[in-house]
Coordinates of C-alpha atoms in Angstrom, one line a residue:
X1 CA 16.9 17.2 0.2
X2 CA 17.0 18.1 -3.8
X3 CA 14.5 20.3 -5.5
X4 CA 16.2 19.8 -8.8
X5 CA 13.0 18.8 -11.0
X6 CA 15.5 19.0 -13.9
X7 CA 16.7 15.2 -12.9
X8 CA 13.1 13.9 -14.0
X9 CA 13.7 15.4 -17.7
X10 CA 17.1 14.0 -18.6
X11 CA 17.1 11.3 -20.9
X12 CA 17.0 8.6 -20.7
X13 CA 18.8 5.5 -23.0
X14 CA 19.3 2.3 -22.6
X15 CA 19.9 -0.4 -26.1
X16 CA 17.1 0.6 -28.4
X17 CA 15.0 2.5 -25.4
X18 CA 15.7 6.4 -26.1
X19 CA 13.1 8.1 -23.5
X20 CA 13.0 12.0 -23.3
X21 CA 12.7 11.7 -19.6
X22 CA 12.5 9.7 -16.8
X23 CA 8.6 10.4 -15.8
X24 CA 6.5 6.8 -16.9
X25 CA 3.0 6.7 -16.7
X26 CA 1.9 3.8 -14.7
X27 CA -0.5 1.2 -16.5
X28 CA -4.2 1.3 -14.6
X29 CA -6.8 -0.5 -15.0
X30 CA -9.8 1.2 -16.9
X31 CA -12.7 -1.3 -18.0
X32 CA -13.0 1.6 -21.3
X33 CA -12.7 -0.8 -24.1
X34 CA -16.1 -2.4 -24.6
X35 CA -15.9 -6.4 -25.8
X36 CA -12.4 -5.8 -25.4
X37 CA -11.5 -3.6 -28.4
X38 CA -10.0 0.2 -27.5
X39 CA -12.0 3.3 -28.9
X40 CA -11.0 6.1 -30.3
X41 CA -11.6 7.4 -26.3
X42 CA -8.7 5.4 -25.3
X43 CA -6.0 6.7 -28.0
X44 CA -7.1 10.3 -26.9
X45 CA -6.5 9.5 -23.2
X46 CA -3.0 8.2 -24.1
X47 CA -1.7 11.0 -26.0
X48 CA -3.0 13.4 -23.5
X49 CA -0.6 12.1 -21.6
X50 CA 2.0 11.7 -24.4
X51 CA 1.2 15.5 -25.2
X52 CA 1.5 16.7 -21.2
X53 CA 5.1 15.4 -21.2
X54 CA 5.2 11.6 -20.2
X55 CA 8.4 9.8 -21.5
X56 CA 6.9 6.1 -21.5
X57 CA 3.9 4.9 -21.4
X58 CA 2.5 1.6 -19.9
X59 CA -0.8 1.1 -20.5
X60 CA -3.7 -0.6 -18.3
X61 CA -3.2 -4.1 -18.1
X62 CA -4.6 -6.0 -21.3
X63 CA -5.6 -9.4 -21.7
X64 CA -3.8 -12.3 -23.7
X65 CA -5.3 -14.7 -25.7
X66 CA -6.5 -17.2 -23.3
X67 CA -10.0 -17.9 -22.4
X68 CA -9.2 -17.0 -18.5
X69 CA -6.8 -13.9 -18.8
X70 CA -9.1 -11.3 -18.2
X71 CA -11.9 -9.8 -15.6
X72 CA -13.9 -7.9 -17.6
X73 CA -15.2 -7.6 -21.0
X74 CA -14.5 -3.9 -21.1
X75 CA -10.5 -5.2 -20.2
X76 CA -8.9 -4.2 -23.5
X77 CA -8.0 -7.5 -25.1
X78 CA -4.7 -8.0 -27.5
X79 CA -5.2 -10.4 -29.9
X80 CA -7.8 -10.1 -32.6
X81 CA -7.8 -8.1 -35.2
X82 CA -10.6 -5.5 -34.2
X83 CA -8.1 -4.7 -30.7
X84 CA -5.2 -5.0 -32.2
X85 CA -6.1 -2.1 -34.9
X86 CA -7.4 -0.3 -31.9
X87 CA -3.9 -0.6 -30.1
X88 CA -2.5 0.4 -33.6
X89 CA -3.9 3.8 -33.8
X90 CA -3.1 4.1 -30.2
X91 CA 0.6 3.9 -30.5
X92 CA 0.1 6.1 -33.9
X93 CA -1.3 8.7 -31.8
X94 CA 1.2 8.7 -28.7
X95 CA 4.6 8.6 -31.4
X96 CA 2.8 11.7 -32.9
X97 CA 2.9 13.4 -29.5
X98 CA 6.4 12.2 -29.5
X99 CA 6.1 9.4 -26.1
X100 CA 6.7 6.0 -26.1
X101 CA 4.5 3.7 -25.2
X102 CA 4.6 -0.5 -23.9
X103 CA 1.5 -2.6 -23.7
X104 CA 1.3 -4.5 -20.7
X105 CA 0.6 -8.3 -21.0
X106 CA -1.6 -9.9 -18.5
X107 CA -3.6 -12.9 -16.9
X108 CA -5.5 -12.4 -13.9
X109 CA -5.2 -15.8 -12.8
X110 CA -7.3 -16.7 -9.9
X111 CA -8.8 -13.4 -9.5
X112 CA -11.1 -14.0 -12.7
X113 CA -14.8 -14.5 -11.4
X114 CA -16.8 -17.6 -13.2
X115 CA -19.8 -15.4 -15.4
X116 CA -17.5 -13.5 -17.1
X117 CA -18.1 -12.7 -20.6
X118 CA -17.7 -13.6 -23.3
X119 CA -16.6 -17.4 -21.5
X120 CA -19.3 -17.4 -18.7
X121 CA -18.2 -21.1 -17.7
X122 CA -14.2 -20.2 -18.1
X123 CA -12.8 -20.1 -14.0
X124 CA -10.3 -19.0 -12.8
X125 CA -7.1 -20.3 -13.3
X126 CA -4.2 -20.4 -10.9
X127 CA -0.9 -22.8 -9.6
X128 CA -3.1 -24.2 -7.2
X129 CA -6.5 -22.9 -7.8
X130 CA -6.4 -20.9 -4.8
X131 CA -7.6 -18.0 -4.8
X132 CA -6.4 -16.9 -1.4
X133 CA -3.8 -18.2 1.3
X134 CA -5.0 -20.5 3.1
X135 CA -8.5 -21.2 0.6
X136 CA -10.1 -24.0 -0.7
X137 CA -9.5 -24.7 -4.0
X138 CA -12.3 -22.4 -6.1
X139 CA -10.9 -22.5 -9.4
X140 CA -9.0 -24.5 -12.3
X141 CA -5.4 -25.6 -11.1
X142 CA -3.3 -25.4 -14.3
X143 CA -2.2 -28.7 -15.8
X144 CA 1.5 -28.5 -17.9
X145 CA -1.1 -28.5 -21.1
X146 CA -2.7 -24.9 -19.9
X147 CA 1.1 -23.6 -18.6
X148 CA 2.3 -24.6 -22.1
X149 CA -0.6 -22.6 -23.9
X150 CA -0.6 -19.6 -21.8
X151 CA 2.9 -18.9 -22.1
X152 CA 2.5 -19.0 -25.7
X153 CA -0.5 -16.5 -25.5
X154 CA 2.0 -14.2 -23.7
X155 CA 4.6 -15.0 -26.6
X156 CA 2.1 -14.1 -29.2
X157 CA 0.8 -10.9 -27.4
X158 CA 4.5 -9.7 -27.2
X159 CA 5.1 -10.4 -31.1
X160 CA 2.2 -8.6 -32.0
X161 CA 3.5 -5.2 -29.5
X162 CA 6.4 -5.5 -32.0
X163 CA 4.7 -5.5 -34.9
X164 CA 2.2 -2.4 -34.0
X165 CA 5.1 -0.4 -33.2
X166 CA 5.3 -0.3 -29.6
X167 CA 8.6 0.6 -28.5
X168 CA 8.7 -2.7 -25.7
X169 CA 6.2 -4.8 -24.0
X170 CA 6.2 -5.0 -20.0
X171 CA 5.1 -8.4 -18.2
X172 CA 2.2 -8.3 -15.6
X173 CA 4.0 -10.3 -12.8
X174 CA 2.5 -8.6 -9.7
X175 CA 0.2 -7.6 -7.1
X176 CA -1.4 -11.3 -6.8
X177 CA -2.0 -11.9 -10.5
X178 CA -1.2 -15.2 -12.2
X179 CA 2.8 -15.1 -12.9
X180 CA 2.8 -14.0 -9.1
X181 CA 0.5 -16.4 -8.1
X182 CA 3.2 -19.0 -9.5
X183 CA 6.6 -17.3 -7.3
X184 CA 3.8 -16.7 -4.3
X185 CA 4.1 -19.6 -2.0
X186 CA 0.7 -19.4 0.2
X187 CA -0.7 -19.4 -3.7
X188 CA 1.3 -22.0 -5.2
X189 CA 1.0 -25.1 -3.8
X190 CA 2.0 -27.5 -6.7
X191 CA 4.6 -30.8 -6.1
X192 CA 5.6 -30.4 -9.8
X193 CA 8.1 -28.8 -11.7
X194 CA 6.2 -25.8 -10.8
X195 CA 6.1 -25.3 -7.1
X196 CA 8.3 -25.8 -4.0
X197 CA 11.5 -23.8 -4.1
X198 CA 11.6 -20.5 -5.2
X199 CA 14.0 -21.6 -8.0
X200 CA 10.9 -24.5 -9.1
X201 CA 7.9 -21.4 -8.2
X202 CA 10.0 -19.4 -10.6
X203 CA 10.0 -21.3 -13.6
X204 CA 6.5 -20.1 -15.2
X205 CA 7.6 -16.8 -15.0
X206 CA 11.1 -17.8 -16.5
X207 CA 9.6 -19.5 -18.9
X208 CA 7.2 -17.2 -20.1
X209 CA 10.3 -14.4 -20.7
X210 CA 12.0 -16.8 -22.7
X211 CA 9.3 -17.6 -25.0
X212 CA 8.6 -13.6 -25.3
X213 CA 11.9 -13.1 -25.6
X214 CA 12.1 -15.6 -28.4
X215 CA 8.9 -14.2 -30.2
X216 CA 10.4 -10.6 -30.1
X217 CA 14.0 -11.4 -30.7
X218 CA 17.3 -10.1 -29.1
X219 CA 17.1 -6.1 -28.7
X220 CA 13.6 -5.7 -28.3
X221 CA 12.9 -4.3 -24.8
X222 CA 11.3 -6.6 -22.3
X223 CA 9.7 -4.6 -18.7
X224 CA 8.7 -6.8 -15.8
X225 CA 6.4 -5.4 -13.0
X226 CA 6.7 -7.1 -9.9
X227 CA 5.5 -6.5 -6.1
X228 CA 6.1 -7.7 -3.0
X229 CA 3.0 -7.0 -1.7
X230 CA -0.3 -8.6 -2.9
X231 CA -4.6 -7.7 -2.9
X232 CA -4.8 -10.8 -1.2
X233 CA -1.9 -9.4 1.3
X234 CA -0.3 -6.5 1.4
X235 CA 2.3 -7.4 3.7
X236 CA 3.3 -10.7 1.6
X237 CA 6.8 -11.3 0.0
X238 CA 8.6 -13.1 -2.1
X239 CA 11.5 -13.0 -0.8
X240 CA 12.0 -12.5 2.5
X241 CA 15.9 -11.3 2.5
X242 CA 18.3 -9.8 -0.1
X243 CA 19.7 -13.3 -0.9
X244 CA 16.5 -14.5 -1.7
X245 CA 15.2 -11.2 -4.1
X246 CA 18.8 -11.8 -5.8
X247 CA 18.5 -15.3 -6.8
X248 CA 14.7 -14.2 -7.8
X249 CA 16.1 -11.3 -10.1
X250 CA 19.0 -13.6 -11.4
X251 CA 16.3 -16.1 -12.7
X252 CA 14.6 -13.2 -14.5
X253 CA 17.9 -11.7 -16.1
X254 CA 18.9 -14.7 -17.6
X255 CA 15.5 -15.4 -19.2
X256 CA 15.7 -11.9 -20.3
X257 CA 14.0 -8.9 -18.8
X258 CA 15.8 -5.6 -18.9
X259 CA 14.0 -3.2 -17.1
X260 CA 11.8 -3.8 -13.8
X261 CA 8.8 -1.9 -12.7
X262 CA 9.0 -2.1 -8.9
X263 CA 5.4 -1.9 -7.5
X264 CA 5.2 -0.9 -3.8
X265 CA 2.6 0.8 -2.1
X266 CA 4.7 3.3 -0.7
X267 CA 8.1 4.0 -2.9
X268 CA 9.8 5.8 0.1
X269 CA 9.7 2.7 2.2
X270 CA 12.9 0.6 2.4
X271 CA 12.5 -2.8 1.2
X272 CA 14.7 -4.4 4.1
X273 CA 15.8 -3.6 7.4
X274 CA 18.9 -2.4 7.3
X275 CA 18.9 -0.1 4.3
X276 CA 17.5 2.6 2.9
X277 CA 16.9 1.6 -0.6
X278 CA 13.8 0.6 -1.6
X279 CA 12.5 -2.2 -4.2
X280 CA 13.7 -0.7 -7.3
X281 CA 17.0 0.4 -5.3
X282 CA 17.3 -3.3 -4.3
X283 CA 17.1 -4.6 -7.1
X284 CA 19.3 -2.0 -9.7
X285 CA 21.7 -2.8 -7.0
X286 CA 21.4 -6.2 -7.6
X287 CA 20.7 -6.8 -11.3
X288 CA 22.6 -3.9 -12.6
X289 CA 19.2 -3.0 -14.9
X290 CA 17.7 0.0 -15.1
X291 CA 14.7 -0.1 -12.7
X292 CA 11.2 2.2 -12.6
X293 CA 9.7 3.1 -9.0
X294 CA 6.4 3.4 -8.2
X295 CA 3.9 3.8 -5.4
X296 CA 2.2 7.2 -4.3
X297 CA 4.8 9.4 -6.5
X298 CA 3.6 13.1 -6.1
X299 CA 0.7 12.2 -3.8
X300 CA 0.1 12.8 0.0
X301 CA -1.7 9.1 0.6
X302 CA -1.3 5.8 -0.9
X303 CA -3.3 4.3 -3.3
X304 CA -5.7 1.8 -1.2
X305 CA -5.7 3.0 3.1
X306 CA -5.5 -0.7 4.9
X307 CA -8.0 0.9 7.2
X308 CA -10.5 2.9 5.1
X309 CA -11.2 3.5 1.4
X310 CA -10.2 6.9 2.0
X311 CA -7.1 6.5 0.6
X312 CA -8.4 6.4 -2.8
X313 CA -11.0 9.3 -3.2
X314 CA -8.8 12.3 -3.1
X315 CA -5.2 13.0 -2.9
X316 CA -3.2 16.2 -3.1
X317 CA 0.2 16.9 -5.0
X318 CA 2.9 16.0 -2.6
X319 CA 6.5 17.4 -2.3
X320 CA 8.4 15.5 -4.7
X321 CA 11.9 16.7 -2.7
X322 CA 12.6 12.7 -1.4
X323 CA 11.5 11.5 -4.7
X324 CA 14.6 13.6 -6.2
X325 CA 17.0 12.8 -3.3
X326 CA 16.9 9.4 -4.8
X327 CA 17.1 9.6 -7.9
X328 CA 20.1 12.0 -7.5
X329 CA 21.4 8.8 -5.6
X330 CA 21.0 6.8 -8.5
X331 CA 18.9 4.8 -6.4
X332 CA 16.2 4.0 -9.4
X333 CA 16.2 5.4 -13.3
X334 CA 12.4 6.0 -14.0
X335 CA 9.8 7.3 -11.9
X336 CA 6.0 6.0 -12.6
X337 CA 3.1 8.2 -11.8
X338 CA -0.8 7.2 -11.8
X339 CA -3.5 8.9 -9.7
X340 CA -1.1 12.0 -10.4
X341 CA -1.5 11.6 -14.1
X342 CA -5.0 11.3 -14.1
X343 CA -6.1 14.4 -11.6
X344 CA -3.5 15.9 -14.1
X345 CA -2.6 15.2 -18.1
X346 CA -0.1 18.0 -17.5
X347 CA 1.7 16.8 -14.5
X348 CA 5.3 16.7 -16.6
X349 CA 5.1 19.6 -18.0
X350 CA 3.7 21.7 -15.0
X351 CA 6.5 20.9 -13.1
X352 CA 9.6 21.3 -15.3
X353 CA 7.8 24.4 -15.6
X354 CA 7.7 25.0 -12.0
X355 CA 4.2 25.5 -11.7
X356 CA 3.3 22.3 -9.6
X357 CA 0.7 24.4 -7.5
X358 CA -1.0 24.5 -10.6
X359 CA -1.3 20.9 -10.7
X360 CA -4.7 19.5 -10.2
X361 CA -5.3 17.0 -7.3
X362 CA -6.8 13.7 -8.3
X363 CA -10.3 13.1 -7.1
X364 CA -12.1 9.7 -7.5
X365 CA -14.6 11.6 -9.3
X366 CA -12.2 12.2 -12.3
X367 CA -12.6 8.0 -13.0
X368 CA -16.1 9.0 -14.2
X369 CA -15.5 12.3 -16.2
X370 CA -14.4 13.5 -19.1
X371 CA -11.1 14.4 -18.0
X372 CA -9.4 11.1 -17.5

């Protein structure tokens, strides 16, 4: 296997995208920006990880302007004028640390709980307003009128990325959330336009990166996360066979993504039997487009354990030799860290340095401290 760390600090270019390396930090979820507006707090923990050596930056996952987009009043929001200054001085403080950075758009969907501030009669909205497969219907199935709007929240969220300075703008369209709640089948139960084929499931999130690709024009860089697996099942999928991920990733090309943040759980599984390659190797293979991996990089357990919640209290700095066997294969471009990057700032740097048994292991008690 390769031990040459020096892969994960060659740059990286692709159209405008000029990244130092190939190291991303993964966006996670931090409930830090009271009444949705990011602190002073927040811009610190970004360029701490700008400063440690992190070529892009995707943060946590903020909220649109739509009534039902987020779960939390302490989700950082991205629209309105006290946020968006708050994202501003982000970005100013992560180019003066010389990383880049993407905010990362997003709508919960059916995952929003009814009580939420500050819209404590909003629901949840989803396809089908299922919240699970095989549910009752608990929340607000979109009509065409609330598709229409919320694709242009998502258009608006991307023009305003632009105009703060962010170097791109990635699409939340995993892990059970509302664009994946349109391509899941066991979610979206519509007899529209919407629902039924994958091609006609599809179409929100095609939509959606054609309006953002209008709003930001033609060599702005578009990221689009997308999972397989989902919280309300991890062993879901979207497509069940290679044909059916291509004509998935074809739909997304032609609206106009050009990178793709491939969430698994475990970024050393393959994605199909048969092969070795895993999602983002799938699908550079198919798309030709730059892809990120993700999913336990650096760590020795997953994020969540399926049989305990051990898997998410500690974890120890892993052997990253099969993480540069593949990317020596040109199996994936960029490699995404997040537990790693919290139990450590300096992560990068530590181990161009070859120091990685310096690096501190994450421990859930970090979520709650100063050093995060």
């Amino acid at each position: 296997m390769s031990t040459d760390v020096s892969l994960l600090f060659q740059p990286f270019v692709y159209g405008p995208l000029s990244l130092s390396n190939r190291i991303v930090m993964a966006p996670m979820t931090r409930t830090r920006s009271p009444h949705g507006v990011p602190g002073d707090d927040v811009a610190a923990y970004y360029a701490r990880r700008a400063q440690g050596g992190v070529g892009l930056i995707i943060t946590e996952g903020t909220a649109i302007d739509h009534p039902a987009a987020s779960p939390s009043p302490d989700v950082p929001s991205f629209f309105g004028e006290a946020a968006l200054s708050g994202w501003r001085e982000v970005v100013r403080r992560v180019h003066a640390e010389g990383g880049k950075i993407f905010p990362q758009l997003w709508h919960v969907g059916s995952a929003r709980r009814p009580g939420t501030p500050p819209h404590l009669t909003v629901p949840g909205y989803s396809p089908s307003g299922i919240a699970k497969p095989g549910g009752r219907v608990v929340g607000h199935p979109m009509t065409e009128r609330d598709i229409a709007d919320t694709i242009d929240a998502y258009a608006r969220g991307a023009a305003s990325a632009k105009q703060l300075g962010f170097d791109g703008v990635e699409l939340h369209a995993a892990h059970g959330y509302l664009i994946d709640q349109f391509l899941w089948a066991a979610l979206n139960q519509r007899d529209d336009a919407y629902g039924g084929s994958l091609e006609a499931r599809a179409r929100f999130a095609k939509e959606t990166i054609q309006a953002v690709r209008a709003a930001v024009g033609p060599d702005y860089p578009i990221a689009l996360r997308f999972s397989q697996w989902k919280q309300q099942d991890y062993h879901a999928k979207i497509a069940e066979t290679p044909a059916q991920l291509a004509t998935l990733l074809a739909i997304f090309v032609d609206a106009g993504v050009d990178l793709f943040h491939c969430s698994q759980r475990r970024f050393y599984e393959p994605e199909f039997v048969g092969s070795p390659l895993n999602l983002a190797g799938w699908t550079k293979q198919l798309t030709a487009k730059p892809t990120i991996t993700v999913g336990s990089v650096g760590l020795d357990t997953e994020f969540v354990s399926e049989n305990s919640d051990g898997g998410m209290n500690s974890a120890k700095p892993d052997d990253i030799a099969a993480l540069l066997e593949r990317l020596a294969n040109d199996e994936f471009d960029l490699v995404a860290l997040g537990r790693s990057l919290i139990g450590d700032p300096e992560w990068p740097r530590k181990v161009r340095e070859g120091r990685a048994r310096d690096i501190r292991s994450f421990d859930r008690t970090m979520l709650d401290g100063a050093l995060i």
